[in-house]
Coordinates of C-alpha atoms and ligand atoms in Angstrom, one line a residue:
M25 CA 96.6 94.7 146.7
T26 CA 94.5 93.7 143.3
Q27 CA 96.0 91.1 141.3
I28 CA 95.4 91.3 137.7
T29 CA 96.1 88.9 134.6
V30 CA 96.4 90.6 131.5
I31 CA 96.4 87.7 128.0
G32 CA 98.0 88.9 125.5
A33 CA 100.9 91.4 124.9
G34 CA 99.9 93.5 121.6
P35 CA 98.9 96.8 122.2
A36 CA 95.8 96.6 123.9
G37 CA 97.3 94.0 126.4
V38 CA 100.8 95.9 126.9
L39 CA 98.2 99.2 127.7
A40 CA 96.1 97.2 129.8
A41 CA 99.2 95.5 131.8
L42 CA 100.9 99.3 131.6
R43 CA 97.8 100.9 132.8
A44 CA 97.0 98.4 135.6
A45 CA 100.5 98.4 137.1
D46 CA 100.4 102.5 137.3
L47 CA 97.5 102.3 139.4
G48 CA 98.9 100.3 141.7
A49 CA 97.7 96.5 140.7
Q50 CA 100.2 93.5 141.1
T51 CA 100.3 92.9 137.4
T52 CA 101.2 90.0 135.3
L53 CA 101.4 89.9 131.5
V54 CA 101.2 86.6 129.7
T55 CA 101.5 85.8 125.8
N56 CA 101.9 83.0 123.8
G57 CA 104.0 85.2 121.2
A58 CA 106.5 87.9 121.4
F59 CA 105.8 91.2 123.3
G60 CA 104.3 93.8 120.9
G61 CA 101.6 90.9 119.6
M62 CA 100.6 90.9 115.9
A63 CA 100.8 95.1 115.6
A64 CA 104.6 95.0 116.0
N65 CA 105.9 91.5 114.4
D66 CA 103.0 90.5 112.1
G67 CA 100.8 93.3 111.2
P68 CA 101.4 97.1 110.5
V69 CA 105.1 97.1 111.2
P70 CA 106.7 94.6 108.9
V71 CA 103.8 95.1 106.3
R72 CA 104.2 98.7 106.1
T73 CA 108.2 97.8 105.8
L74 CA 107.1 95.2 102.7
A75 CA 105.0 98.5 101.2
H76 CA 107.7 100.8 101.7
V77 CA 110.0 98.7 99.6
G78 CA 107.0 99.0 96.7
R79 CA 107.6 102.8 96.9
L80 CA 110.9 102.3 97.1
M81 CA 111.0 100.1 93.4
R82 CA 108.4 102.4 91.9
E83 CA 110.5 105.4 92.7
A84 CA 113.7 103.7 91.2
R85 CA 111.6 103.2 88.2
Q86 CA 111.2 107.0 88.5
L87 CA 114.7 108.4 88.3
G88 CA 115.3 107.9 84.4
Q89 CA 112.1 110.8 84.1
Y90 CA 114.6 113.0 86.4
G91 CA 117.6 112.7 84.4
V92 CA 119.3 109.8 86.6
K93 CA 120.3 106.8 85.0
V94 CA 119.9 103.4 87.0
G95 CA 119.2 100.0 86.0
E96 CA 115.7 98.3 86.9
P97 CA 115.6 97.1 90.5
V98 CA 115.9 94.0 91.3
L99 CA 114.2 92.7 94.5
D100 CA 116.3 90.4 96.6
Y101 CA 113.6 88.8 98.6
A102 CA 115.6 87.0 101.4
R103 CA 117.6 90.1 102.1
L104 CA 114.3 91.8 102.3
L105 CA 113.1 89.7 105.1
A106 CA 116.4 90.3 107.2
R107 CA 115.5 93.7 106.4
V108 CA 112.1 93.6 107.8
R109 CA 113.4 91.9 111.0
E110 CA 115.9 94.4 111.5
V111 CA 113.4 97.2 111.2
V112 CA 111.0 94.9 114.0
N113 CA 113.7 94.4 116.4
E114 CA 114.6 98.4 116.1
V115 CA 110.9 99.1 116.4
D116 CA 111.0 96.9 119.5
T117 CA 114.1 98.4 121.1
H118 CA 112.8 101.7 120.9
S119 CA 109.5 100.9 122.6
S120 CA 109.4 103.1 125.3
L121 CA 106.5 100.9 126.5
R122 CA 108.4 98.1 127.1
Q123 CA 110.7 100.2 129.5
Q124 CA 107.5 101.6 131.5
I125 CA 106.3 97.9 132.0
D126 CA 109.8 96.7 133.2
A127 CA 110.3 99.9 135.5
L128 CA 106.6 99.6 137.3
G129 CA 107.6 96.2 138.1
V130 CA 105.4 93.8 135.5
I131 CA 105.8 90.2 135.3
V132 CA 106.2 89.3 131.8
H133 CA 106.0 85.9 130.5
E134 CA 106.6 85.7 127.0
Q135 CA 106.6 82.8 124.5
A136 CA 104.7 81.1 127.1
G137 CA 102.4 78.9 125.2
A138 CA 98.6 80.1 124.8
A139 CA 96.6 80.2 127.9
R140 CA 93.4 78.9 128.8
F141 CA 90.9 79.6 131.5
L142 CA 91.1 76.7 133.9
D143 CA 88.4 78.5 135.8
P144 CA 87.1 82.0 136.4
H145 CA 90.2 83.2 138.3
T146 CA 92.7 81.0 137.0
V147 CA 94.7 80.5 133.3
E148 CA 97.2 77.8 132.8
T149 CA 99.8 78.4 129.8
K150 CA 100.4 75.4 127.3
G151 CA 104.2 75.9 128.9
G152 CA 102.3 74.8 132.3
L153 CA 102.5 78.5 134.0
R154 CA 99.6 78.6 136.3
L155 CA 98.3 82.0 137.1
Q156 CA 95.7 83.4 139.4
A157 CA 94.3 86.7 139.8
D158 CA 91.6 88.8 141.4
K159 CA 91.0 90.3 137.8
I160 CA 91.4 89.6 134.4
I161 CA 91.8 91.4 130.9
I162 CA 91.6 89.3 128.0
C163 CA 93.8 91.0 125.0
T164 CA 94.4 87.9 122.4
G165 CA 93.5 89.8 119.3
G166 CA 92.0 88.0 116.3
V167 CA 92.8 85.8 113.6
N168 CA 91.9 85.1 109.5
R169 CA 88.7 83.7 108.8
R170 CA 88.9 80.6 107.9
L171 CA 86.1 78.9 105.8
P172 CA 85.1 74.7 106.0
I173 CA 85.7 74.2 102.6
G174 CA 88.0 71.1 100.8
G175 CA 91.8 72.5 100.5
F176 CA 91.3 75.3 102.8
E177 CA 94.6 74.4 104.2
L178 CA 96.2 74.8 101.2
T179 CA 95.7 78.5 101.3
S180 CA 97.9 81.3 102.9
T181 CA 97.5 84.2 105.1
H182 CA 99.6 87.7 104.9
S183 CA 101.9 85.8 107.9
D184 CA 103.2 83.4 105.5
A185 CA 104.8 86.0 103.7
W186 CA 107.6 85.8 106.3
R187 CA 108.0 82.3 105.6
L188 CA 108.4 82.6 101.6
T189 CA 111.6 82.2 100.5
S190 CA 110.9 84.4 96.6
V191 CA 108.3 86.3 95.4
P192 CA 106.0 83.9 94.1
P193 CA 105.5 84.2 90.4
S194 CA 102.0 84.3 90.2
M195 CA 99.1 84.9 93.3
L196 CA 95.6 84.7 94.0
V197 CA 94.6 87.1 96.4
I198 CA 90.9 86.3 97.7
G199 CA 89.1 89.3 99.6
A200 CA 89.5 92.9 98.7
G201 CA 89.3 94.6 102.0
A202 CA 92.4 96.7 103.9
T203 CA 94.5 93.4 104.4
G204 CA 93.5 91.8 101.0
V205 CA 94.5 94.9 98.9
Q206 CA 97.8 95.5 100.9
V207 CA 98.7 91.8 100.2
A208 CA 98.3 92.5 96.3
S209 CA 99.4 95.7 96.0
I210 CA 102.7 95.0 97.7
F211 CA 103.3 91.8 95.8
N212 CA 102.1 93.6 92.6
A213 CA 105.0 95.9 92.6
F214 CA 107.3 92.9 93.9
G215 CA 106.5 91.6 90.3
S216 CA 103.8 88.7 91.0
R217 CA 101.1 88.3 88.6
V218 CA 98.0 88.9 90.9
Q219 CA 94.3 88.2 90.9
L220 CA 92.6 90.1 93.5
F221 CA 88.8 88.7 93.8
E222 CA 86.2 90.1 95.6
A223 CA 83.1 88.6 96.6
G224 CA 81.0 91.7 96.5
P225 CA 80.4 94.4 93.9
R226 CA 83.4 96.4 94.9
I227 CA 86.7 96.5 96.4
L228 CA 87.5 97.9 99.3
A229 CA 83.9 98.1 100.5
T230 CA 83.5 100.1 103.3
E231 CA 85.7 103.4 101.9
D232 CA 83.5 105.8 99.5
E233 CA 82.7 104.5 96.2
S234 CA 85.0 106.8 94.7
V235 CA 87.8 105.8 96.2
S236 CA 87.0 101.8 95.8
A237 CA 86.8 102.6 91.9
A238 CA 89.7 104.8 91.8
A239 CA 91.6 102.2 93.5
A240 CA 89.9 99.4 91.5
V241 CA 91.4 101.6 88.3
A242 CA 94.8 102.3 89.6
F243 CA 95.0 98.4 90.2
R244 CA 94.5 97.5 86.7
E245 CA 96.3 100.1 85.2
S246 CA 99.6 98.5 87.5
G247 CA 98.8 95.0 86.1
M248 CA 97.1 93.7 88.4
M249 CA 93.8 91.5 87.5
V250 CA 90.4 92.6 89.6
R251 CA 87.3 90.5 89.3
E252 CA 84.4 91.6 91.6
N253 CA 81.2 89.6 92.0
F254 CA 83.6 86.7 91.1
G255 CA 81.0 84.4 93.2
T256 CA 81.2 81.6 95.7
I257 CA 84.1 79.5 96.4
E258 CA 83.7 75.9 96.1
S259 CA 87.3 74.2 96.7
F260 CA 90.8 74.9 96.7
E261 CA 93.3 72.2 95.2
K262 CA 97.2 71.3 94.7
T263 CA 98.2 71.9 91.4
A264 CA 101.9 70.8 89.9
T265 CA 103.0 74.6 90.7
G266 CA 100.7 75.5 93.2
V267 CA 97.1 76.3 94.0
R268 CA 94.0 75.9 92.0
M269 CA 90.5 77.7 93.4
N270 CA 87.3 76.2 92.1
F271 CA 84.6 78.9 92.0
S272 CA 81.5 79.4 90.9
K273 CA 78.6 82.0 89.5
D274 CA 75.2 81.6 87.9
G275 CA 75.4 78.0 88.1
Q276 CA 78.9 78.4 86.4
R277 CA 82.0 76.8 87.4
F278 CA 85.0 78.6 87.2
S279 CA 88.6 78.1 88.4
A280 CA 91.8 80.3 88.9
E281 CA 95.4 78.7 89.5
A282 CA 98.4 80.7 91.0
A283 CA 101.6 79.7 92.6
L284 CA 100.1 80.9 96.1
A285 CA 96.5 81.7 97.1
V286 CA 96.0 84.4 100.4
V287 CA 92.6 84.2 101.9
A288 CA 91.8 87.8 103.9
I289 CA 88.2 87.5 104.2
G290 CA 87.7 88.9 107.5
W291 CA 89.4 89.1 110.8
M292 CA 88.0 87.3 113.7
A293 CA 88.3 87.2 117.8
D294 CA 90.9 84.6 118.9
T295 CA 89.1 83.0 121.6
T296 CA 89.9 79.2 120.3
G297 CA 92.0 77.7 122.7
L298 CA 90.9 80.1 126.0
N299 CA 88.1 77.8 127.0
L300 CA 86.1 80.7 127.7
A301 CA 83.1 78.4 128.8
A302 CA 85.2 77.9 132.2
A303 CA 85.1 81.5 132.9
G304 CA 81.5 81.9 132.0
V305 CA 82.6 84.6 129.1
E306 CA 80.1 84.9 126.7
L307 CA 80.9 85.7 122.8
N308 CA 78.4 88.1 120.8
E309 CA 76.5 87.5 117.6
R310 CA 79.5 88.3 116.0
K311 CA 81.4 85.8 118.0
F312 CA 83.7 88.5 119.7
V313 CA 84.0 88.8 122.9
K314 CA 80.7 90.4 124.5
V315 CA 81.6 93.6 126.7
D316 CA 79.5 96.8 127.5
E317 CA 81.1 100.3 127.5
Y318 CA 83.4 99.7 130.4
L319 CA 84.8 96.7 128.6
Q320 CA 83.3 94.3 131.2
T321 CA 83.0 90.5 129.6
S322 CA 79.5 88.5 131.2
V323 CA 82.0 87.7 133.7
P324 CA 82.1 91.0 136.2
H325 CA 85.6 90.2 137.2
I326 CA 87.0 89.8 133.7
F327 CA 87.6 92.5 130.7
A328 CA 88.3 92.6 127.6
A329 CA 90.1 95.0 124.9
G330 CA 91.8 95.3 121.7
D331 CA 90.8 93.0 118.3
I332 CA 89.0 90.3 120.6
I333 CA 86.0 92.7 121.2
G334 CA 85.5 93.4 117.3
R335 CA 85.2 97.2 117.4
M336 CA 87.4 99.2 115.2
M337 CA 90.2 96.9 114.9
L338 CA 93.3 99.2 114.6
V339 CA 96.5 99.9 117.0
P340 CA 95.4 103.4 118.6
Q341 CA 91.5 101.5 119.1
A342 CA 93.3 98.8 120.6
I343 CA 95.6 101.0 123.0
Q344 CA 92.5 103.1 124.3
G345 CA 90.6 100.1 124.9
G346 CA 93.7 98.5 127.0
F347 CA 93.8 101.6 128.6
V348 CA 89.9 101.7 129.7
A349 CA 89.7 98.1 130.4
A350 CA 92.8 98.3 133.2
T351 CA 91.1 101.3 134.7
N352 CA 87.6 99.9 135.4
A353 CA 89.3 96.6 136.6
V354 CA 91.5 98.5 139.1
Q355 CA 89.0 101.4 139.9
G356 CA 85.5 100.1 139.3
R357 CA 83.4 100.9 136.4
K358 CA 84.8 104.5 136.0
L359 CA 85.5 105.2 132.5
P360 CA 83.5 103.9 129.1
L361 CA 85.3 103.5 126.0
L362 CA 84.4 106.2 123.5
L363 CA 85.5 105.3 120.2
E364 CA 84.6 108.6 118.2
E365 CA 84.7 107.0 114.7
E366 CA 83.9 109.8 113.2
V367 CA 86.9 111.4 114.2
T368 CA 89.2 108.1 113.5
P369 CA 91.2 108.1 110.3
M370 CA 91.7 104.8 108.4
G371 CA 93.6 103.7 105.8
S372 CA 96.1 101.6 103.6
F373 CA 99.8 101.8 102.7
T374 CA 98.7 100.5 99.3
E375 CA 99.9 101.9 95.4
P376 CA 98.3 104.1 95.5
E377 CA 97.5 104.7 99.3
Y378 CA 93.7 105.5 100.3
A379 CA 92.5 106.7 103.5
Q380 CA 89.1 108.2 105.0
V381 CA 87.8 110.1 108.0
G382 CA 84.2 110.8 108.6
L383 CA 81.3 109.8 106.6
T384 CA 81.1 108.7 103.3
E385 CA 79.4 110.5 100.7
A386 CA 76.7 107.9 100.4
K387 CA 76.3 108.0 104.6
A388 CA 76.4 111.6 104.7
R389 CA 73.7 112.3 102.1
K390 CA 70.9 110.1 104.2
T391 CA 71.7 112.0 107.2
N392 CA 72.7 116.0 106.1
D393 CA 72.3 118.5 102.8
I394 CA 75.9 118.4 101.9
V395 CA 78.2 120.1 99.3
T396 CA 81.0 118.1 98.0
A397 CA 84.5 119.4 96.8
I398 CA 87.2 117.3 94.5
L399 CA 90.4 118.3 93.9
N400 CA 92.4 116.4 91.8
F401 CA 95.9 115.6 92.2
G402 CA 96.9 116.5 88.8
S403 CA 96.2 119.9 89.2
T404 CA 98.3 120.8 92.7
P405 CA 102.1 121.5 92.2
R406 CA 103.6 119.2 94.8
T407 CA 101.8 115.9 92.5
I408 CA 103.3 117.3 89.5
I409 CA 106.7 118.0 91.3
D410 CA 107.4 114.5 92.3
G411 CA 105.3 112.7 89.1
R412 CA 102.9 111.5 91.7
K413 CA 99.7 112.5 89.6
F414 CA 97.0 110.3 90.1
G415 CA 94.4 110.1 92.8
F416 CA 91.9 113.0 94.3
C417 CA 90.9 114.7 97.6
K418 CA 87.3 114.9 98.4
L419 CA 85.8 116.8 101.1
I420 CA 82.4 116.4 102.5
V421 CA 80.7 119.5 103.8
D422 CA 77.3 119.8 105.5
R423 CA 75.7 122.8 103.6
K424 CA 73.9 124.1 106.6
T425 CA 76.5 124.4 109.2
A426 CA 79.5 124.5 106.9
K427 CA 81.1 121.7 108.9
I428 CA 83.8 119.0 107.4
L429 CA 81.4 115.6 107.5
G430 CA 84.0 113.5 105.9
C431 CA 87.1 113.4 103.7
H432 CA 88.1 110.8 101.6
V433 CA 91.7 110.8 99.5
I434 CA 93.2 108.1 96.9
G435 CA 96.9 108.7 95.9
E436 CA 100.6 109.6 97.4
R437 CA 100.3 110.2 101.0
A438 CA 96.7 109.9 101.3
V439 CA 97.2 108.8 104.9
D440 CA 99.2 111.8 106.0
I441 CA 96.5 113.9 103.8
V442 CA 93.6 112.3 106.1
E443 CA 95.3 112.7 109.3
V444 CA 95.3 116.2 109.1
A445 CA 91.8 116.1 108.1
A446 CA 90.9 114.8 111.2
I447 CA 92.3 117.3 113.1
A448 CA 89.8 119.6 111.5
V449 CA 86.9 117.2 112.0
A450 CA 87.8 116.4 115.4
A451 CA 87.9 120.4 116.3
G452 CA 84.1 121.1 114.7
M453 CA 85.9 123.1 112.2
R454 CA 83.9 124.8 109.3
V455 CA 85.5 124.5 106.0
D456 CA 86.1 128.0 105.5
E457 CA 88.3 127.8 108.4
L458 CA 89.9 125.4 107.2
A459 CA 90.4 127.1 103.7
R460 CA 92.0 129.9 105.5
I461 CA 95.2 127.8 107.4
P462 CA 98.2 128.6 105.3
L463 CA 99.6 125.2 104.9
S464 CA 102.9 125.4 103.5
Y465 CA 103.8 125.4 99.9
P466 CA 104.1 122.9 98.2
T467 CA 103.0 119.9 100.1
Y468 CA 100.5 116.9 99.9
A469 CA 98.5 118.1 102.6
G470 CA 98.2 121.6 101.0
I471 CA 95.4 120.0 98.4
L472 CA 93.3 119.7 101.5
V473 CA 92.9 123.6 101.9
R474 CA 92.3 124.0 98.2
A475 CA 89.4 121.1 98.6
A476 CA 88.4 123.4 101.2
V477 CA 88.5 126.7 99.5
K478 CA 86.7 124.7 96.7
A479 CA 83.6 123.8 99.0
A480 CA 83.7 127.3 100.8
R481 CA 83.5 128.8 97.4
E482 CA 80.2 126.4 96.5
L483 CA 79.0 127.5 99.7
G484 CA 79.7 131.1 99.0
L485 CA 81.1 131.9 102.5
Q486 CA 84.7 134.3 102.2
V487 CA 87.7 133.0 102.6
G488 CA 89.9 135.6 102.2
W489 CA 93.2 135.6 100.2
Q490 CA 93.2 131.6 99.8
S491 CA 90.4 132.2 97.4
H492 CA 92.8 133.1 94.9
Q493 CA 94.2 130.0 95.3
A494 CA 93.3 128.0 92.0
A495 CA 91.2 125.4 93.2
Ligands
FAD7 C1 98.0 92.8 107.9 C2 97.2 93.9 108.8 C3 97.9 94.8 108.4 C4 97.8 95.9 109.8 N1 97.8 97.3 109.6 C5 97.7 98.1 110.2 C6 98.1 99.6 110.1 O1 98.3 100.0 109.1 N2 97.4 100.2 111.7 C7 96.6 100.1 112.5 O2 96.4 100.7 113.2 N3 96.4 98.9 112.5 C8 96.6 97.8 111.9 N4 96.4 96.6 111.8 C9 95.3 95.9 112.7 C10 96.3 96.1 113.9 O3 97.3 94.8 113.9 C11 95.2 95.4 115.2 O4 94.0 96.2 114.9 C12 96.1 95.3 116.7 O5 97.6 94.5 116.5 C13 95.2 94.4 117.7 O6 95.8 94.9 118.8 P1 95.7 93.8 120.0 O7 96.6 94.1 121.1 O8 94.0 93.8 120.0 O9 96.0 92.2 119.2 P2 97.2 91.7 118.8 O10 98.3 92.6 118.1 O11 96.8 90.8 117.7 O12 97.9 90.9 119.8 C14 97.3 89.9 120.4 C15 98.2 89.2 121.4 O13 97.5 87.9 121.9 C16 98.4 86.7 122.0 N5 97.8 85.5 121.9 C17 96.4 84.9 121.2 N6 95.8 84.3 122.0 C18 96.5 84.0 123.4 C19 96.4 83.1 124.4 N7 95.5 81.9 124.2 N8 97.1 83.0 125.3 C20 98.0 83.9 125.2 N9 98.2 84.9 124.1 C21 97.4 85.1 123.0 C22 98.7 87.0 120.3 O14 100.3 85.9 120.3 C23 99.4 88.3 120.1 O15 100.6 88.8 120.7 C24 96.5 95.6 110.7 C25 96.3 94.2 110.7 C26 96.5 92.9 110.1 C27 96.2 91.8 110.0

């Protein structure tokens, strides 16, 4: 029987262990943290819980508009953290993955200390556990990028939110990608004075330009200071009340101070401590573990999956990767990893939410003759009912084939709206086909059909009774 050791129990590692055991391998899963990895304990689940509280506070403030009298909401941060722990535990308790892993007889070593390679077939944990296997699957995820500059140790990451005892009165957030904007948005909602710094010309650089611009407007309107093109960080230093960031731009020096500085300037492979050299596993030019399409590393019996390989670093893709790596580790190179970027919805639970699937307008224009249709949230019944009128839904459609190439949404429930669009894109739907679907009324996803009607009209396509929908 093939012996498999999986290192790291995040979504990639758990799926890899599950699949390997399901295929009959004698499987051991070893992790330095808790079962579920960053996804369950430090990433999406707890961060989404914080974002939910931001939403609750916002909705509480809306009550007066609907005739319900209550006072100004006051956040008890300690109680909130206790609730986050409850949520994490409840999600863990309901994870069917843990039950399946146990039922299949996978040996799980949690909190075992960091594992490192002793040789190509042996890993040893800090706690002294030594494991030998025919095949090894590395699923150790990622870590925040650090800068080799003075005072960097004074900065924090999103993980430090769990160690705070109260909401900091002020916060610098450096890096306006998905993690940075979520931290900034959440703590802004909690009452911190947040300054968001972005080195590039726009926040959310991988989103459609219209979404980046709208997010910047919304963040500014909510009181956040947003500074694009801010320059280059030179150092951090301690102040009496927190931390100061020194930075320069065009030969001039500047500084900004706050109680806390959170740095979110990139996500890197967590390879430190793995001693990959002892196994001969190579990294690629981006310093992620180098794998081929079968997720095989430069060492034939060692595979890797999840954030550690640096491709589309999201939970569903980590799960898919774990499945593929384990399949190939047990059965030989059989199953390639096909990450279909064009049908992968992505978004963040900021205030307002934003999300996308498929091509941005700029990318689509390079390859296709396109039509775009934009529907403003303020013109749809459900957003008016809920008093959530900020935002829009933008559809990008190929003029020749009428197929949907991309969908970009900012505003309430953007992530859910884009899920529906992703299904349409994956199904290869024409925009007039989408326009004919009688989605429920009045819903947030309904905006998608109205945008589709608008695009179909622009293309001169018939959409039947739906054409009378105001678009
Ligand atoms: C703030 C934040 C919010 C996010 N929100 C979302 C979201 O909403 N939706 C989404 O899809 N994705 C989200 N992500 C991304 C998502 O969390 C990751 O893509 C996913 O967790 C990757 O899974 P993984 O199994 O590769 O690694 P991880 O979940 O990071 O798990 C890796 C595990 O390996 C362990 N490990 C590391 N080194 C060793 C070692 N040497 N020995 C033993 N064990 C080791 C770690 O402790 C960890 O438990 C978010 C990420 C962050 C940072």
